[in-house]
Amino acid sequence: MTAMEDVAAPTGLLLVDKPQGVTSHDVVARVRAILHTRRVGHAGTLDPMATGLLVIAVGRATKLLGHLALAEKTYTATIRLGEGTDTDDAEGEITSRCDASAVSDDRISAGMTLFTGDIDQVPSSYSAIKVDGRRAYDRARSGEEVTLAARKVTVSRFERVAELRHVGQCIDIDVVVDCTTGTYVRALARDVGGHLGVGGHLTALRRHSIGPFSIDEAVNVFPDGVTPRGEPRPPIDDALRTVTQESVISAALAARRAFPTHTVDDAAAADLRFGRRIPSAGIDGVYAVFDSAGELLALVEDRTDEAKPVFVWQAAN
């Protein structure tokens, strides 16, 4: 155990409201400092410009993180029509300008409809997708021309939530987006602007939910404000007061919220603790199995008449 680790550190999920101007890794580092443990990971990276929900796993729950059903996400965003950028968001350099002031409400709504449903989306060349072992944004920033393959994503809702705002020759649109993992909201901004012939980019993005987890449950681990990168961090006393044992969602509760559940008898519980298969429950996909006391045992998946452990939480010593 290193000097940073604390045997009393909680295990489970911590929902964090990420502020603008920090990376997801900055949030992980902050949580490590607050909880005095290195066993911290995250799901669903947010760009520094974006704010909102980041799911953080602490302790042994880092091993559970990759199995959680976190496919559906909800965002609010602001799209600016009339300007395109090299990153498809406000952090990039403006690469095109066009007078968008005459674009009608109906044309905008029709354009957004085209990018709703099951679509083939080309991610931003400044995304974190790896190309031959290197992040696309690293290649793009070094001057390489990066062209990523389209991927299938689902945008179940892409709607305007306020009146259009005219900013000079540009138009700002506030939208809400429900989508699957892998969808780039800034690519939606780029593609709508491209379809309308005026260009577009994202100026604001906030994530409200990931799977069954909501921003309403999130804590602020930067109550003292965000310090510019490279400068010493201020004391974390205030952050310690915002993150308590009760802030961390237990692995059992997280599994109940993210998966179908099934309770087994003592004999099946013993088998699962040793990683053995148990009788199937007839549940599609991965589901969480609990013992008679309500303790999480494992995640399993049916294989015909047997259920195979996918991840054993409560293993035999």
CSV table of C-alpha atoms in Angstrom, one decimal:
chain,number,residue,atom,x,y,z
A,1,MET,CA,0.0,0.0,0.0
A,2,THR,CA,1.4,3.4,-1.0
A,3,ALA,CA,1.5,6.5,1.3
A,4,MET,CA,-1.5,7.9,-0.7
A,5,GLU,CA,-3.7,4.9,-0.1
A,6,ASP,CA,-6.2,4.7,2.8
A,7,VAL,CA,-7.8,1.4,3.8
A,8,ALA,CA,-10.9,3.4,4.8
A,9,ALA,CA,-11.4,4.7,1.3
A,10,PRO,CA,-14.9,3.8,0.1
A,11,THR,CA,-15.7,1.5,-2.7
A,12,GLY,CA,-18.3,2.2,-5.3
A,13,LEU,CA,-19.3,5.0,-7.8
A,14,LEU,CA,-19.0,8.7,-7.2
A,15,LEU,CA,-21.0,10.9,-9.5
A,16,VAL,CA,-19.2,14.2,-10.2
A,17,ASP,CA,-20.3,17.4,-11.8
A,18,LYS,CA,-17.3,18.3,-13.9
A,19,PRO,CA,-16.7,22.0,-14.3
A,20,GLN,CA,-15.5,23.7,-17.5
A,21,GLY,CA,-11.8,24.0,-18.0
A,22,VAL,CA,-10.6,20.7,-16.5
A,23,THR,CA,-10.1,17.3,-18.1
A,24,SER,CA,-11.6,14.0,-17.0
A,25,HIS,CA,-8.2,13.0,-15.8
A,26,ASP,CA,-8.0,16.2,-13.7
A,27,VAL,CA,-11.2,15.0,-12.0
A,28,VAL,CA,-9.7,11.6,-11.3
A,29,ALA,CA,-6.6,13.2,-9.8
A,30,ARG,CA,-8.8,15.4,-7.6
A,31,VAL,CA,-10.9,12.4,-6.3
A,32,ARG,CA,-7.6,10.5,-5.6
A,33,ALA,CA,-6.4,13.4,-3.5
A,34,ILE,CA,-9.7,13.8,-1.7
A,35,LEU,CA,-10.3,10.1,-0.9
A,36,HIS,CA,-6.6,9.2,-0.4
A,37,THR,CA,-6.6,6.3,-2.9
A,38,ARG,CA,-5.1,5.6,-6.3
A,39,ARG,CA,-7.8,3.2,-7.2
A,40,VAL,CA,-9.9,5.6,-9.2
A,41,GLY,CA,-11.2,5.5,-12.7
A,42,HIS,CA,-13.9,7.0,-14.9
A,43,ALA,CA,-16.4,6.2,-17.6
A,44,GLY,CA,-17.4,8.5,-20.5
A,45,THR,CA,-14.7,11.1,-21.0
A,46,LEU,CA,-15.8,14.7,-21.2
A,47,ASP,CA,-13.8,17.3,-23.2
A,48,PRO,CA,-12.3,20.2,-21.1
A,49,MET,CA,-14.9,22.6,-22.6
A,50,ALA,CA,-17.8,20.4,-21.5
A,51,THR,CA,-19.5,20.3,-18.1
A,52,GLY,CA,-21.7,17.8,-16.4
A,53,LEU,CA,-21.9,14.2,-15.3
A,54,LEU,CA,-18.8,12.1,-15.0
A,55,VAL,CA,-19.1,8.6,-13.5
A,56,ILE,CA,-16.1,7.9,-11.2
A,57,ALA,CA,-15.3,4.4,-9.8
A,58,VAL,CA,-13.4,4.1,-6.5
A,59,GLY,CA,-11.7,1.1,-5.1
A,60,ARG,CA,-12.6,-2.4,-6.4
A,61,ALA,CA,-15.5,-0.8,-8.3
A,62,THR,CA,-12.9,0.2,-11.0
A,63,LYS,CA,-13.1,-3.4,-12.1
A,64,LEU,CA,-16.9,-3.2,-12.3
A,65,LEU,CA,-16.8,0.0,-14.4
A,66,GLY,CA,-16.3,-1.6,-17.7
A,67,HIS,CA,-19.3,-3.9,-17.3
A,68,LEU,CA,-21.8,-1.2,-16.4
A,69,ALA,CA,-24.6,-0.5,-18.9
A,70,LEU,CA,-23.9,3.2,-19.6
A,71,ALA,CA,-24.9,3.3,-23.3
A,72,GLU,CA,-27.6,6.0,-23.2
A,73,LYS,CA,-26.6,9.6,-22.5
A,74,THR,CA,-28.4,12.9,-22.4
A,75,TYR,CA,-26.8,16.3,-23.2
A,76,THR,CA,-27.9,19.9,-23.6
A,77,ALA,CA,-25.8,22.0,-26.0
A,78,THR,CA,-25.5,25.2,-27.9
A,79,ILE,CA,-24.8,25.1,-31.7
A,80,ARG,CA,-23.6,28.1,-33.5
A,81,LEU,CA,-24.5,28.2,-37.2
A,82,GLY,CA,-22.3,30.4,-39.5
A,83,GLU,CA,-18.9,29.4,-38.3
A,84,GLY,CA,-16.9,26.2,-38.6
A,85,THR,CA,-13.9,25.3,-36.6
A,86,ASP,CA,-11.1,22.7,-37.0
A,87,THR,CA,-12.2,20.9,-33.8
A,88,ASP,CA,-15.9,21.3,-34.4
A,89,ASP,CA,-16.2,23.2,-31.1
A,90,ALA,CA,-15.3,26.6,-29.6
A,91,GLU,CA,-11.8,25.4,-28.5
A,92,GLY,CA,-10.7,25.3,-32.1
A,93,GLU,CA,-9.6,27.8,-34.7
A,94,ILE,CA,-12.3,29.2,-37.0
A,95,THR,CA,-11.9,27.8,-40.5
A,96,SER,CA,-15.0,29.2,-42.2
A,97,ARG,CA,-17.5,32.0,-41.9
A,98,CYS,CA,-20.8,32.4,-43.6
A,99,ASP,CA,-23.8,34.7,-43.1
A,100,ALA,CA,-26.4,32.4,-41.5
A,101,SER,CA,-28.9,35.1,-40.5
A,102,ALA,CA,-31.4,34.2,-43.2
A,103,VAL,CA,-31.6,30.5,-42.4
A,104,SER,CA,-35.1,29.8,-41.4
A,105,ASP,CA,-36.4,28.0,-38.3
A,106,ASP,CA,-38.1,25.4,-40.6
A,107,ARG,CA,-34.8,24.6,-42.4
A,108,ILE,CA,-32.9,24.2,-39.2
A,109,SER,CA,-35.6,21.9,-37.8
A,110,ALA,CA,-35.5,19.8,-41.0
A,111,GLY,CA,-31.7,19.7,-40.9
A,112,MET,CA,-31.7,18.4,-37.3
A,113,THR,CA,-34.3,15.7,-38.3
A,114,LEU,CA,-31.8,14.4,-40.8
A,115,PHE,CA,-29.4,13.6,-38.0
A,116,THR,CA,-31.9,11.9,-35.7
A,117,GLY,CA,-32.3,8.2,-35.5
A,118,ASP,CA,-29.7,5.6,-36.6
A,119,ILE,CA,-27.1,7.5,-38.5
A,120,ASP,CA,-23.5,7.1,-39.8
A,121,GLN,CA,-21.4,9.7,-38.1
A,122,VAL,CA,-17.8,10.7,-38.8
A,123,PRO,CA,-16.1,11.7,-35.5
A,124,SER,CA,-14.2,14.9,-35.2
A,125,SER,CA,-10.6,14.6,-36.3
A,126,TYR,CA,-9.7,16.1,-32.9
A,127,SER,CA,-11.4,13.2,-31.1
A,128,ALA,CA,-9.7,10.8,-28.7
A,129,ILE,CA,-10.1,7.8,-31.1
A,130,LYS,CA,-6.8,6.0,-31.7
A,131,VAL,CA,-5.3,5.8,-35.2
A,132,ASP,CA,-2.5,3.3,-35.4
A,133,GLY,CA,-1.9,3.6,-31.7
A,134,ARG,CA,-2.0,7.5,-31.4
A,135,ARG,CA,-5.0,9.7,-30.5
A,136,ALA,CA,-6.5,11.4,-33.5
A,137,TYR,CA,-6.2,14.8,-31.8
A,138,ASP,CA,-2.4,14.3,-31.3
A,139,ARG,CA,-2.1,13.6,-35.0
A,140,ALA,CA,-4.3,16.5,-36.0
A,141,ARG,CA,-2.4,18.9,-33.7
A,142,SER,CA,0.9,17.8,-35.2
A,143,GLY,CA,-0.3,18.8,-38.6
A,144,GLU,CA,-1.4,15.4,-40.0
A,145,GLU,CA,-4.5,15.1,-42.1
A,146,VAL,CA,-6.8,12.9,-40.1
A,147,THR,CA,-9.8,11.2,-41.7
A,148,LEU,CA,-11.8,8.9,-39.4
A,149,ALA,CA,-14.2,6.2,-40.6
A,150,ALA,CA,-18.0,6.7,-40.1
A,151,ARG,CA,-19.5,4.8,-37.2
A,152,LYS,CA,-23.1,3.9,-36.6
A,153,VAL,CA,-24.7,5.7,-33.7
A,154,THR,CA,-28.3,6.3,-32.5
A,155,VAL,CA,-29.6,9.8,-31.8
A,156,SER,CA,-33.0,9.2,-30.3
A,157,ARG,CA,-33.7,12.9,-29.6
A,158,PHE,CA,-32.2,16.0,-31.2
A,159,GLU,CA,-34.5,18.9,-30.5
A,160,ARG,CA,-34.4,22.7,-30.1
A,161,VAL,CA,-35.3,23.8,-26.5
A,162,ALA,CA,-35.4,27.6,-26.9
A,163,GLU,CA,-35.9,30.4,-29.4
A,164,LEU,CA,-33.1,31.0,-32.0
A,165,ARG,CA,-30.7,33.7,-31.0
A,166,HIS,CA,-29.1,35.9,-33.7
A,167,VAL,CA,-25.5,36.8,-32.9
A,168,GLY,CA,-24.3,39.1,-35.6
A,169,GLN,CA,-24.4,36.9,-38.8
A,170,CYS,CA,-24.5,33.7,-36.8
A,171,ILE,CA,-27.4,31.9,-35.2
A,172,ASP,CA,-27.2,30.1,-31.8
A,173,ILE,CA,-29.4,27.1,-31.2
A,174,ASP,CA,-30.0,25.5,-27.7
A,175,VAL,CA,-30.7,21.8,-28.1
A,176,VAL,CA,-31.2,18.6,-26.1
A,177,VAL,CA,-29.7,15.4,-27.3
A,178,ASP,CA,-30.4,11.8,-26.3
A,179,CYS,CA,-27.8,9.4,-27.9
A,180,THR,CA,-25.8,6.3,-27.6
A,181,THR,CA,-22.2,6.0,-26.5
A,182,GLY,CA,-19.8,7.0,-29.3
A,183,THR,CA,-21.9,9.9,-30.5
A,184,TYR,CA,-20.1,13.2,-30.8
A,185,VAL,CA,-22.5,16.1,-30.2
A,186,ARG,CA,-19.9,18.5,-31.8
A,187,ALA,CA,-20.1,16.3,-34.9
A,188,LEU,CA,-23.9,16.9,-34.9
A,189,ALA,CA,-23.2,20.6,-34.8
A,190,ARG,CA,-20.7,20.4,-37.7
A,191,ASP,CA,-23.0,18.2,-39.8
A,192,VAL,CA,-26.2,20.3,-39.3
A,193,GLY,CA,-24.2,23.4,-40.3
A,194,GLY,CA,-22.7,21.7,-43.3
A,195,HIS,CA,-26.1,20.5,-44.4
A,196,LEU,CA,-27.4,24.0,-44.2
A,197,GLY,CA,-24.4,25.3,-46.1
A,198,VAL,CA,-23.3,27.8,-43.5
A,199,GLY,CA,-21.0,25.7,-41.2
A,200,GLY,CA,-21.5,25.1,-37.5
A,201,HIS,CA,-19.7,24.3,-34.3
A,202,LEU,CA,-20.5,23.6,-30.7
A,203,THR,CA,-20.1,26.5,-28.2
A,204,ALA,CA,-21.4,24.7,-25.0
A,205,LEU,CA,-22.0,21.2,-23.9
A,206,ARG,CA,-23.4,19.7,-20.6
A,207,ARG,CA,-24.0,16.1,-19.9
A,208,HIS,CA,-27.1,15.4,-17.7
A,209,SER,CA,-27.2,11.6,-17.5
A,210,ILE,CA,-25.4,8.4,-18.3
A,211,GLY,CA,-27.5,5.3,-18.2
A,212,PRO,CA,-29.4,5.2,-14.9
A,213,PHE,CA,-27.2,7.9,-13.3
A,214,SER,CA,-28.2,11.6,-13.2
A,215,ILE,CA,-26.4,14.9,-12.7
A,216,ASP,CA,-28.9,15.6,-9.9
A,217,GLU,CA,-26.9,13.2,-7.7
A,218,ALA,CA,-23.5,14.6,-8.6
A,219,VAL,CA,-21.1,16.3,-6.2
A,220,ASN,CA,-18.7,19.2,-6.9
A,221,VAL,CA,-15.1,18.2,-6.2
A,222,PHE,CA,-13.9,21.7,-7.2
A,223,PRO,CA,-15.9,23.9,-4.8
A,224,ASP,CA,-12.9,26.2,-4.5
A,225,GLY,CA,-13.0,26.9,-8.2
A,226,VAL,CA,-10.8,25.7,-11.1
A,227,THR,CA,-7.2,26.7,-11.1
A,228,PRO,CA,-5.5,27.3,-14.5
A,229,ARG,CA,-3.4,24.2,-15.5
A,230,GLY,CA,0.2,24.3,-14.3
A,231,GLU,CA,-0.5,26.4,-11.2
A,232,PRO,CA,-0.6,24.9,-7.7
A,233,ARG,CA,-4.0,23.5,-6.7
A,234,PRO,CA,-5.7,25.3,-3.7
A,235,PRO,CA,-6.4,23.3,-0.5
A,236,ILE,CA,-9.1,20.6,-0.8
A,237,ASP,CA,-10.7,21.2,2.6
A,238,ASP,CA,-14.0,22.4,1.0
A,239,ALA,CA,-14.0,19.5,-1.4
A,240,LEU,CA,-13.6,17.0,1.5
A,241,ARG,CA,-16.8,18.4,2.9
A,242,THR,CA,-18.7,17.8,-0.3
A,243,VAL,CA,-17.6,14.1,-0.7
A,244,THR,CA,-18.6,11.8,2.1
A,245,GLN,CA,-19.1,8.1,2.5
A,246,GLU,CA,-22.8,8.7,1.6
A,247,SER,CA,-21.8,10.3,-1.7
A,248,VAL,CA,-20.4,7.0,-3.0
A,249,ILE,CA,-23.0,4.6,-4.5
A,250,SER,CA,-22.2,1.1,-3.4
A,251,ALA,CA,-21.4,-1.5,-6.1
A,252,ALA,CA,-24.6,-3.4,-5.1
A,253,LEU,CA,-26.8,-0.4,-5.6
A,254,ALA,CA,-25.1,0.6,-8.8
A,255,ALA,CA,-25.6,-3.0,-10.2
A,256,ARG,CA,-29.3,-2.9,-9.2
A,257,ARG,CA,-29.7,0.3,-11.1
A,258,ALA,CA,-27.7,-0.7,-14.2
A,259,PHE,CA,-28.8,-4.3,-14.7
A,260,PRO,CA,-31.7,-6.7,-14.4
A,261,THR,CA,-31.4,-8.6,-11.1
A,262,HIS,CA,-31.7,-12.2,-9.9
A,263,THR,CA,-31.5,-13.7,-6.4
A,264,VAL,CA,-30.1,-17.2,-5.8
A,265,ASP,CA,-30.0,-19.6,-3.0
A,266,ASP,CA,-27.0,-20.4,-0.8
A,267,ALA,CA,-25.8,-23.3,-3.0
A,268,ALA,CA,-25.8,-21.2,-6.2
A,269,ALA,CA,-24.2,-18.3,-4.3
A,270,ALA,CA,-21.3,-20.6,-3.2
A,271,ASP,CA,-20.8,-21.7,-6.8
A,272,LEU,CA,-20.6,-18.2,-8.0
A,273,ARG,CA,-18.1,-17.2,-5.4
A,274,PHE,CA,-15.8,-19.9,-6.9
A,275,GLY,CA,-16.5,-18.7,-10.5
A,276,ARG,CA,-18.7,-21.7,-11.3
A,277,ARG,CA,-21.7,-21.6,-13.6
A,278,ILE,CA,-25.2,-21.7,-12.1
A,279,PRO,CA,-28.7,-22.5,-13.6
A,280,SER,CA,-29.8,-19.8,-16.0
A,281,ALA,CA,-32.5,-17.3,-15.1
A,282,GLY,CA,-33.9,-16.7,-18.6
A,283,ILE,CA,-32.8,-13.1,-18.6
A,284,ASP,CA,-31.5,-11.5,-21.8
A,285,GLY,CA,-28.0,-10.0,-21.6
A,286,VAL,CA,-25.9,-9.4,-18.6
A,287,TYR,CA,-27.6,-9.4,-15.2
A,288,ALA,CA,-26.7,-8.9,-11.6
A,289,VAL,CA,-27.0,-11.8,-9.2
A,290,PHE,CA,-27.5,-11.3,-5.4
A,291,ASP,CA,-27.5,-13.7,-2.5
A,292,SER,CA,-30.5,-14.1,-0.1
A,293,ALA,CA,-29.1,-11.3,2.1
A,294,GLY,CA,-29.1,-8.8,-0.8
A,295,GLU,CA,-25.4,-8.8,-1.3
A,296,LEU,CA,-24.0,-8.5,-4.9
A,297,LEU,CA,-22.3,-11.7,-6.0
A,298,ALA,CA,-21.5,-11.4,-9.7
A,299,LEU,CA,-22.6,-10.3,-13.1
A,300,VAL,CA,-23.6,-13.2,-15.3
A,301,GLU,CA,-24.9,-14.0,-18.7
A,302,ASP,CA,-27.1,-17.0,-19.7
A,303,ARG,CA,-25.6,-19.6,-21.9
A,304,THR,CA,-28.5,-21.9,-22.9
A,305,ASP,CA,-29.4,-23.7,-19.6
A,306,GLU,CA,-26.5,-22.2,-17.5
A,307,ALA,CA,-25.4,-18.8,-16.5
A,308,LYS,CA,-21.7,-18.0,-16.9
A,309,PRO,CA,-20.1,-15.4,-14.6
A,310,VAL,CA,-18.9,-12.3,-16.4
A,311,PHE,CA,-17.5,-10.7,-13.4
A,312,VAL,CA,-17.4,-12.1,-9.8
A,313,TRP,CA,-17.7,-9.3,-7.2
A,314,GLN,CA,-17.8,-11.5,-4.1
A,315,ALA,CA,-15.2,-14.1,-4.8
A,316,ALA,CA,-14.3,-16.9,-2.3
A,317,ASN,CA,-11.1,-16.3,-0.4
